[in-house]
Every structure is written in C-alpha cells, then in structure tokens.
Amino acid sequence: AQSVTQLGSHVSVSEGALVLLRCNYSSSVPPYLFWYVQYPNQGLQLLLKYTTGATLVKGINGFEAEFKKSETSFHLTKPSAHMSDAAEYFCAVTPSASKIIFGSGTRLSIRP
Amino acid sequence: DTGVSQDPRHKITKRGQNVTFRCDPISEHNRLYWYRQTLGQGPEFLTYFQNEAQLEKSRLLSDRFSAERPKGSFSTLEIQRTEQGDSAMYLCASSLGYQGATNEKLFFGSGTQLSVL
C-alpha cells in the first residue's frame, strides 16, 4: 500500500534560514507526489506536485522539492524562511487516479 | 468560481444522534472527495465520487457512514448513531481531472467541525 512518512511533527527555524521538511514515501508503482499547505484558519492548498519528468519541482511562495527515487524521498525546501511561511505542511502520494493519501503533517514555526 | 462550500461550519451533537453534512464543489468539477482530519493528523481519505458514482470507499469507514452525490453536483455525508470518536473536521475537496495530470489539484473547502458530546 502506498503511504508517506513525514519526519518531524514540528520544525522551528529562524526567519531567513533554510527550511527543510522531510518526506519519505512507499509505493509499489511510480508515484505522484504532492506537498499541500494549511495556513491557520484556511483550507489546504497545493504547494507543488511531481508527476513525471524533471525531478526538481518548483512551487508557489519560493518552495521546491526534489523527487529522489533511490532514497524514496520528496523533501520540501525553501532557501530563506519568512514569517508568513508558518503553517502546517502535508506530504501526500496518490497511488491511482483517484484518492490522495496524506502524511501526518509537519508544523513549521518561524522565529523572528 | 466560488470555491468549495461546506455546510454547516460547525456541528455539535449528542452521542447517538444522526448528522448530515453538505458539500458543494466547484461547478465544473466532476470529482469529489471526502476526508476526515483530527487534531495533529493529516487528512484521512473517506470516499471518492466521479460524477454521481461512488468509486472508492475507505475500508476504515464504518457502516454508520454513508455518502451520496445524487446528481453529480453537491454531495452529502451522513453519520448515523454518532460516537465521540467521530469528532473531527470533515473536509470536502473537488477536482476537474485525475491527480496525475500536470495542472490538476484538489480544491478544499473549509470543512465542517463535528463535536460529539
């Protein structure tokens, strides 16, 4: 069965520092991988996704993620954190054309 | 495009009562999903519709849960004989096509927060 594991339920970084949120997936078929973000009191929205092709995927708000098949990873990064990046981040995988399976989430806090 | 609407925003009920939630997807979206989210967890898949057909239902979903999308537009999720463990945020999402397509994504509603006393 397809699944994702997010390492670290809470990550705290200083403003301007590198953001790294870790995600490892398990899939018996080539996966489609996603990062969604949930800002306080808002619905989930897509940050970026990997389907096929280029393994480095760029998303909104300066985030990017790299699909590494050999490591079964899809870590999310941003070179310089902003206070507005504070949110809950969810890695997700879809094993088929239908449902998306979400990880348990990582809460990102930004220190001034 | 008015987004995905869910009603009500909050529902408080007593254990044993039945509750029904409604979701109105984005008008041209033929795919509709229900998820459940508890505090500190990611959304948990419940069920998926393509038009009016319910194509997948989570094996974790109790028989007390039922969902419909009678005309391929809005959907309802009913929970019968609610239990305290049903307390959660119930999320609805919609999309036009399948998630493997480059420009496809899920559009989520703000959810219905259920509290079972």
mmCIF file of N, CA, C and O in Angstrom, chain A residues 32 34 36 38 42-46 49 51 88 90 94 96-105, chain B residues 31 33 35 37 40-43 45 48 56 91 98-106 108-110:
data_model
loop_
_atom_site.group_PDB
_atom_site.id
_atom_site.type_symbol
_atom_site.label_atom_id
_atom_site.label_comp_id
_atom_site.label_asym_id
_atom_site.label_seq_id
_atom_site.Cartn_x
_atom_site.Cartn_y
_atom_site.Cartn_z
ATOM 1 N N TYR A 32 2.774 9.628 -7.825
ATOM 2 C CA TYR A 32 2.600 11.068 -7.949
ATOM 3 C C TYR A 32 2.724 11.602 -6.524
ATOM 4 O O TYR A 32 2.093 11.085 -5.601
ATOM 5 N N PHE A 34 2.996 15.032 -3.736
ATOM 6 C CA PHE A 34 2.464 16.374 -3.538
ATOM 7 C C PHE A 34 2.935 16.939 -2.199
ATOM 8 O O PHE A 34 3.237 16.195 -1.267
ATOM 9 N N TYR A 36 1.072 19.818 0.231
ATOM 10 C CA TYR A 36 -0.021 20.751 0.469
ATOM 11 C C TYR A 36 0.303 21.545 1.732
ATOM 12 O O TYR A 36 0.986 21.058 2.639
ATOM 13 N N GLN A 38 -1.422 24.129 4.849
ATOM 14 C CA GLN A 38 -2.644 24.584 5.523
ATOM 15 C C GLN A 38 -2.271 25.739 6.447
ATOM 16 O O GLN A 38 -1.665 25.528 7.502
ATOM 17 N N GLN A 42 -7.405 28.354 7.372
ATOM 18 C CA GLN A 42 -7.631 28.286 5.931
ATOM 19 C C GLN A 42 -7.675 26.830 5.488
ATOM 20 O O GLN A 42 -7.203 25.941 6.187
ATOM 21 N N GLY A 43 -8.232 26.613 4.315
ATOM 22 C CA GLY A 43 -8.259 25.267 3.757
ATOM 23 C C GLY A 43 -6.908 24.868 3.183
ATOM 24 O O GLY A 43 -6.042 25.706 2.959
ATOM 25 N N LEU A 44 -6.736 23.597 2.932
ATOM 26 C CA LEU A 44 -5.487 23.108 2.334
ATOM 27 C C LEU A 44 -5.358 23.607 0.904
ATOM 28 O O LEU A 44 -6.338 23.699 0.175
ATOM 29 N N GLN A 45 -4.121 23.906 0.525
ATOM 30 C CA GLN A 45 -3.885 24.304 -0.866
ATOM 31 C C GLN A 45 -2.586 23.680 -1.359
ATOM 32 O O GLN A 45 -1.668 23.441 -0.578
ATOM 33 N N LEU A 46 -2.543 23.440 -2.640
ATOM 34 C CA LEU A 46 -1.393 22.774 -3.236
ATOM 35 C C LEU A 46 -0.189 23.712 -3.304
ATOM 36 O O LEU A 46 -0.293 24.837 -3.783
ATOM 37 N N LYS A 49 3.715 19.696 -6.985
ATOM 38 C CA LYS A 49 3.480 18.280 -7.221
ATOM 39 C C LYS A 49 4.514 17.737 -8.191
ATOM 40 O O LYS A 49 5.061 18.472 -9.030
ATOM 41 N N THR A 51 4.823 14.621 -10.981
ATOM 42 C CA THR A 51 4.154 13.540 -11.699
ATOM 43 C C THR A 51 5.188 12.754 -12.500
ATOM 44 O O THR A 51 5.504 11.624 -12.165
ATOM 45 N N GLU A 88 0.976 24.456 8.585
ATOM 46 C CA GLU A 88 1.095 23.001 8.628
ATOM 47 C C GLU A 88 1.315 22.523 7.197
ATOM 48 O O GLU A 88 0.611 22.938 6.279
ATOM 49 N N PHE A 90 1.790 19.248 4.546
ATOM 50 C CA PHE A 90 1.450 17.841 4.381
ATOM 51 C C PHE A 90 2.053 17.298 3.086
ATOM 52 O O PHE A 90 1.815 17.852 2.010
ATOM 53 N N THR A 94 -0.351 9.800 -4.397
ATOM 54 C CA THR A 94 -1.545 9.194 -4.966
ATOM 55 C C THR A 94 -1.154 7.921 -5.710
ATOM 56 O O THR A 94 -0.341 7.948 -6.616
ATOM 57 N N SER A 96 -3.134 6.118 -7.447
ATOM 58 C CA SER A 96 -4.005 5.873 -8.592
ATOM 59 C C SER A 96 -4.550 7.205 -9.067
ATOM 60 O O SER A 96 -4.109 8.263 -8.622
ATOM 61 N N ALA A 97 -5.506 7.125 -9.928
ATOM 62 C CA ALA A 97 -6.101 8.354 -10.457
ATOM 63 C C ALA A 97 -7.081 8.978 -9.472
ATOM 64 O O ALA A 97 -7.565 10.076 -9.715
ATOM 65 N N SER A 98 -7.348 8.277 -8.408
ATOM 66 C CA SER A 98 -8.398 8.752 -7.504
ATOM 67 C C SER A 98 -7.823 9.387 -6.238
ATOM 68 O O SER A 98 -7.389 10.500 -6.226
ATOM 69 N N LYS A 99 -7.788 8.670 -5.164
ATOM 70 C CA LYS A 99 -7.535 9.294 -3.869
ATOM 71 C C LYS A 99 -6.093 9.731 -3.695
ATOM 72 O O LYS A 99 -5.175 9.232 -4.326
ATOM 73 N N ILE A 100 -5.927 10.698 -2.796
ATOM 74 C CA ILE A 100 -4.607 11.144 -2.356
ATOM 75 C C ILE A 100 -4.458 10.743 -0.900
ATOM 76 O O ILE A 100 -5.367 10.953 -0.100
ATOM 77 N N ILE A 101 -3.326 10.162 -0.563
ATOM 78 C CA ILE A 101 -3.037 9.749 0.811
ATOM 79 C C ILE A 101 -2.092 10.774 1.419
ATOM 80 O O ILE A 101 -0.997 11.013 0.883
ATOM 81 N N PHE A 102 -2.494 11.354 2.540
ATOM 82 C CA PHE A 102 -1.707 12.403 3.186
ATOM 83 C C PHE A 102 -0.875 11.843 4.334
ATOM 84 O O PHE A 102 -1.271 10.881 5.013
ATOM 85 N N GLY A 103 0.269 12.488 4.574
ATOM 86 C CA GLY A 103 1.047 12.216 5.760
ATOM 87 C C GLY A 103 0.438 12.910 6.967
ATOM 88 O O GLY A 103 -0.564 13.613 6.857
ATOM 89 N N SER A 104 1.083 12.741 8.104
ATOM 90 C CA SER A 104 0.539 13.267 9.351
ATOM 91 C C SER A 104 0.833 14.750 9.548
ATOM 92 O O SER A 104 0.303 15.364 10.464
ATOM 93 N N GLY A 105 1.672 15.315 8.708
ATOM 94 C CA GLY A 105 1.895 16.755 8.746
ATOM 95 C C GLY A 105 3.102 17.174 9.551
ATOM 96 O O GLY A 105 3.535 16.488 10.486
ATOM 97 N N ARG B 31 -15.077 15.409 -9.984
ATOM 98 C CA ARG B 31 -14.532 14.526 -8.946
ATOM 99 C C ARG B 31 -14.694 15.189 -7.587
ATOM 100 O O ARG B 31 -14.384 16.368 -7.422
ATOM 101 N N TYR B 33 -14.286 14.455 -3.225
ATOM 102 C CA TYR B 33 -13.642 13.638 -2.200
ATOM 103 C C TYR B 33 -14.112 14.089 -0.818
ATOM 104 O O TYR B 33 -14.308 15.279 -0.573
ATOM 105 N N TYR B 35 -12.777 13.772 3.192
ATOM 106 C CA TYR B 35 -11.685 13.430 4.095
ATOM 107 C C TYR B 35 -12.109 13.773 5.513
ATOM 108 O O TYR B 35 -12.989 14.593 5.747
ATOM 109 N N GLN B 37 -10.232 14.872 9.275
ATOM 110 C CA GLN B 37 -8.973 15.302 9.880
ATOM 111 C C GLN B 37 -9.157 15.539 11.368
ATOM 112 O O GLN B 37 -10.047 16.280 11.780
ATOM 113 N N GLY B 40 -3.755 17.423 14.805
ATOM 114 C CA GLY B 40 -2.399 16.909 14.744
ATOM 115 C C GLY B 40 -2.190 15.797 13.728
ATOM 116 O O GLY B 40 -1.104 15.204 13.680
ATOM 117 N N GLN B 41 -3.192 15.536 12.932
ATOM 118 C CA GLN B 41 -3.087 14.483 11.923
ATOM 119 C C GLN B 41 -3.365 15.044 10.530
ATOM 120 O O GLN B 41 -3.963 16.108 10.381
ATOM 121 N N GLY B 42 -2.926 14.293 9.537
ATOM 122 C CA GLY B 42 -3.252 14.682 8.175
ATOM 123 C C GLY B 42 -4.643 14.235 7.803
ATOM 124 O O GLY B 42 -5.254 13.405 8.488
ATOM 125 N N PRO B 43 -5.177 14.774 6.718
ATOM 126 C CA PRO B 43 -6.495 14.336 6.258
ATOM 127 C C PRO B 43 -6.501 12.843 5.951
ATOM 128 O O PRO B 43 -5.590 12.332 5.297
ATOM 129 N N PHE B 45 -8.469 9.817 4.073
ATOM 130 C CA PHE B 45 -9.397 9.602 2.973
ATOM 131 C C PHE B 45 -10.615 8.804 3.444
ATOM 132 O O PHE B 45 -10.494 7.791 4.133
ATOM 133 N N TYR B 48 -14.677 8.748 -2.456
ATOM 134 C CA TYR B 48 -14.410 9.479 -3.696
ATOM 135 C C TYR B 48 -15.533 9.214 -4.694
ATOM 136 O O TYR B 48 -15.984 8.065 -4.841
ATOM 137 N N GLU B 56 -14.803 4.766 -4.762
ATOM 138 C CA GLU B 56 -13.933 4.188 -3.747
ATOM 139 C C GLU B 56 -14.382 4.637 -2.370
ATOM 140 O O GLU B 56 -14.813 5.775 -2.182
ATOM 141 N N LEU B 91 -13.651 17.255 5.766
ATOM 142 C CA LEU B 91 -13.243 18.085 4.641
ATOM 143 C C LEU B 91 -13.779 17.526 3.336
ATOM 144 O O LEU B 91 -13.795 16.323 3.122
ATOM 145 N N TYR B 98 -7.958 13.862 -13.125
ATOM 146 C CA TYR B 98 -7.222 12.998 -12.211
ATOM 147 C C TYR B 98 -5.931 13.660 -11.766
ATOM 148 O O TYR B 98 -5.394 14.531 -12.455
ATOM 149 N N GLN B 99 -5.417 13.262 -10.616
ATOM 150 C CA GLN B 99 -4.342 13.991 -9.956
ATOM 151 C C GLN B 99 -2.986 13.823 -10.623
ATOM 152 O O GLN B 99 -2.040 14.519 -10.281
ATOM 153 N N GLY B 100 -2.882 12.889 -11.560
ATOM 154 C CA GLY B 100 -1.627 12.731 -12.269
ATOM 155 C C GLY B 100 -1.412 13.757 -13.358
ATOM 156 O O GLY B 100 -0.298 13.910 -13.864
ATOM 157 N N ALA B 101 -2.463 14.455 -13.732
ATOM 158 C CA ALA B 101 -2.328 15.483 -14.761
ATOM 159 C C ALA B 101 -1.569 16.674 -14.195
ATOM 160 O O ALA B 101 -1.763 17.057 -13.038
ATOM 161 N N THR B 102 -0.745 17.252 -15.012
ATOM 162 C CA THR B 102 0.180 18.286 -14.551
ATOM 163 C C THR B 102 -0.532 19.441 -13.860
ATOM 164 O O THR B 102 -0.093 19.931 -12.823
ATOM 165 N N ASN B 103 -1.614 19.901 -14.427
ATOM 166 C CA ASN B 103 -2.252 21.109 -13.912
ATOM 167 C C ASN B 103 -3.408 20.822 -12.968
ATOM 168 O O ASN B 103 -4.146 21.730 -12.613
ATOM 169 N N GLU B 104 -3.548 19.586 -12.541
ATOM 170 C CA GLU B 104 -4.652 19.240 -11.662
ATOM 171 C C GLU B 104 -4.272 19.368 -10.204
ATOM 172 O O GLU B 104 -3.125 19.116 -9.814
ATOM 173 N N LYS B 105 -5.228 19.728 -9.387
ATOM 174 C CA LYS B 105 -5.024 19.768 -7.941
ATOM 175 C C LYS B 105 -6.381 19.668 -7.267
ATOM 176 O O LYS B 105 -7.416 19.854 -7.894
ATOM 177 N N LEU B 106 -6.337 19.348 -5.987
ATOM 178 C CA LEU B 106 -7.555 19.325 -5.191
ATOM 179 C C LEU B 106 -7.847 20.726 -4.663
ATOM 180 O O LEU B 106 -6.942 21.423 -4.210
ATOM 181 N N PHE B 108 -9.915 22.383 -1.724
ATOM 182 C CA PHE B 108 -10.540 22.000 -0.471
ATOM 183 C C PHE B 108 -11.505 23.073 0.020
ATOM 184 O O PHE B 108 -11.264 24.275 -0.140
ATOM 185 N N GLY B 109 -12.573 22.605 0.675
ATOM 186 C CA GLY B 109 -13.430 23.504 1.411
ATOM 187 C C GLY B 109 -12.849 23.777 2.786
ATOM 188 O O GLY B 109 -11.803 23.218 3.160
ATOM 189 N N SER B 110 -13.529 24.630 3.540
ATOM 190 C CA SER B 110 -13.057 24.992 4.877
ATOM 191 C C SER B 110 -13.415 23.956 5.929
ATOM 192 O O SER B 110 -12.920 24.015 7.048
#
